[in-house]
Amino acid sequence: MSNDRMNKGYWIARVEVSDPEQYKAYVAANAEPLAAHGARFLVRGGAFSNPEGGSRSRNVVIEFPSYQAALDCWASPGYQAAIRLRAPVSLIDLVIIEGYDGPQPGG
C-alpha cells in the first residue's frame, strides 16, 4: 500500500430478513447517510453459492471512499436511526474493513 493515499473502506454484510415489508423502511432510511458518506453498492442481494461456512439469505458489499468514511457512516446519527428500524426485522453480520492495495497473485 502506498502511504500517500488512503485505502477504500467496505461494509460486508450478511442479512436474514424476517419481515421484508418492514425492512423497506430501513432501506429508505439508510439512503441519506450512505450517500452522504460516498457509499456505492458493489453487491446488493443477487444469486450466490455458499461452498464453505455459513450464510444468510441476503449479501451486501458497499464500497466507501475510505475506511474512515465507512466507520463514520456506521456511527452517524442517520445510520444509527436506520439500524433501529432494521433491528426488529432482521439479523445481520456486518464487517467494516479496510481495502487492500498490495501485491496480487501472478503479479
Coordinates of C-alpha atoms in Angstrom, one line a residue:
M1 CA 0.0 0.0 0.0
S2 CA 1.2 3.5 -0.8
N3 CA 1.5 5.8 2.2
D4 CA 0.3 8.8 0.3
R5 CA -3.3 7.6 -0.3
M6 CA -6.0 6.0 1.7
N7 CA -7.4 2.6 1.0
K8 CA -11.1 2.4 0.3
G9 CA -13.4 1.0 3.1
Y10 CA -16.0 -1.7 2.7
W11 CA -19.1 -3.0 4.6
I12 CA -19.6 -6.7 4.1
A13 CA -23.0 -7.7 5.4
R14 CA -24.9 -11.0 5.5
V15 CA -28.5 -10.4 6.4
E16 CA -31.6 -12.5 7.2
V17 CA -34.8 -10.6 6.9
S18 CA -37.9 -11.8 8.8
D19 CA -40.3 -9.0 7.6
P20 CA -39.5 -7.7 4.1
E21 CA -42.2 -5.0 4.2
Q22 CA -40.8 -3.5 7.4
Y23 CA -37.2 -3.9 6.1
K24 CA -38.2 -1.4 3.3
A25 CA -38.3 1.3 6.0
Y26 CA -34.6 0.6 6.8
V27 CA -33.6 0.7 3.2
A28 CA -35.3 4.1 2.7
A29 CA -33.8 5.4 5.9
N30 CA -30.2 4.3 5.1
A31 CA -30.1 6.1 1.7
E32 CA -29.2 9.5 3.0
P33 CA -26.4 8.5 5.4
L34 CA -24.9 6.1 2.8
A35 CA -25.0 8.8 0.1
A36 CA -23.5 11.4 2.5
H37 CA -20.5 9.2 3.1
G38 CA -19.9 8.3 -0.5
A39 CA -21.2 4.8 -0.5
R40 CA -21.5 2.7 -3.6
F41 CA -23.2 -0.8 -3.7
L42 CA -21.0 -3.4 -5.3
V43 CA -23.2 -6.3 -4.2
R44 CA -26.8 -6.0 -3.2
G45 CA -28.6 -9.3 -3.0
G46 CA -28.4 -11.5 -6.1
A47 CA -27.6 -15.1 -6.8
F48 CA -24.8 -16.7 -4.7
S49 CA -23.3 -20.0 -3.8
N50 CA -22.1 -20.9 -0.4
P51 CA -19.4 -23.7 -0.8
E52 CA -18.0 -23.2 2.7
G53 CA -19.1 -21.9 6.1
G54 CA -22.5 -20.4 7.0
S55 CA -24.6 -17.9 5.1
R56 CA -27.7 -15.8 5.3
S57 CA -30.2 -15.2 2.5
R58 CA -29.0 -11.7 1.6
N59 CA -25.4 -10.5 1.0
V60 CA -24.3 -6.9 0.5
V61 CA -20.9 -5.3 -0.2
I62 CA -20.8 -1.5 0.0
E63 CA -17.7 0.5 -1.0
F64 CA -16.7 3.8 0.6
P65 CA -14.0 6.2 -0.5
S66 CA -12.0 5.4 2.7
Y67 CA -12.0 3.1 5.7
Q68 CA -12.7 6.2 7.9
A69 CA -15.8 7.1 5.8
A70 CA -17.1 3.5 6.3
L71 CA -16.6 3.8 10.0
D72 CA -18.1 7.3 10.1
C73 CA -21.2 6.3 8.2
W74 CA -22.0 3.4 10.6
A75 CA -21.6 5.8 13.6
S76 CA -23.6 8.6 12.0
P77 CA -26.9 9.6 13.6
G78 CA -28.7 8.9 10.4
Y79 CA -27.5 5.4 10.1
Q80 CA -28.0 4.7 13.8
A81 CA -31.6 5.7 13.3
A82 CA -31.9 3.3 10.3
I83 CA -30.5 0.5 12.5
R84 CA -33.3 1.0 14.9
L85 CA -35.7 0.3 12.0
R86 CA -33.8 -2.7 10.8
A87 CA -33.0 -4.5 14.1
P88 CA -36.5 -5.8 14.9
V89 CA -37.0 -7.4 11.5
S90 CA -33.5 -8.8 10.6
L91 CA -30.3 -10.5 11.8
I92 CA -27.1 -9.1 10.4
D93 CA -23.4 -10.0 10.4
L94 CA -21.5 -6.8 9.4
V95 CA -17.8 -6.3 9.0
I96 CA -16.3 -2.9 8.2
I97 CA -12.9 -3.5 6.6
E98 CA -10.1 -1.6 5.0
G99 CA -9.4 -2.3 1.4
Y100 CA -6.2 -3.9 0.2
D101 CA -3.8 -2.3 -2.4
G102 CA -0.8 -4.7 -2.3
P103 CA 0.6 -7.4 -4.4
Q104 CA -1.8 -9.7 -6.2
P105 CA -1.5 -13.3 -7.4
G106 CA 0.6 -13.7 -10.5
G107 CA 1.9 -10.2 -10.3

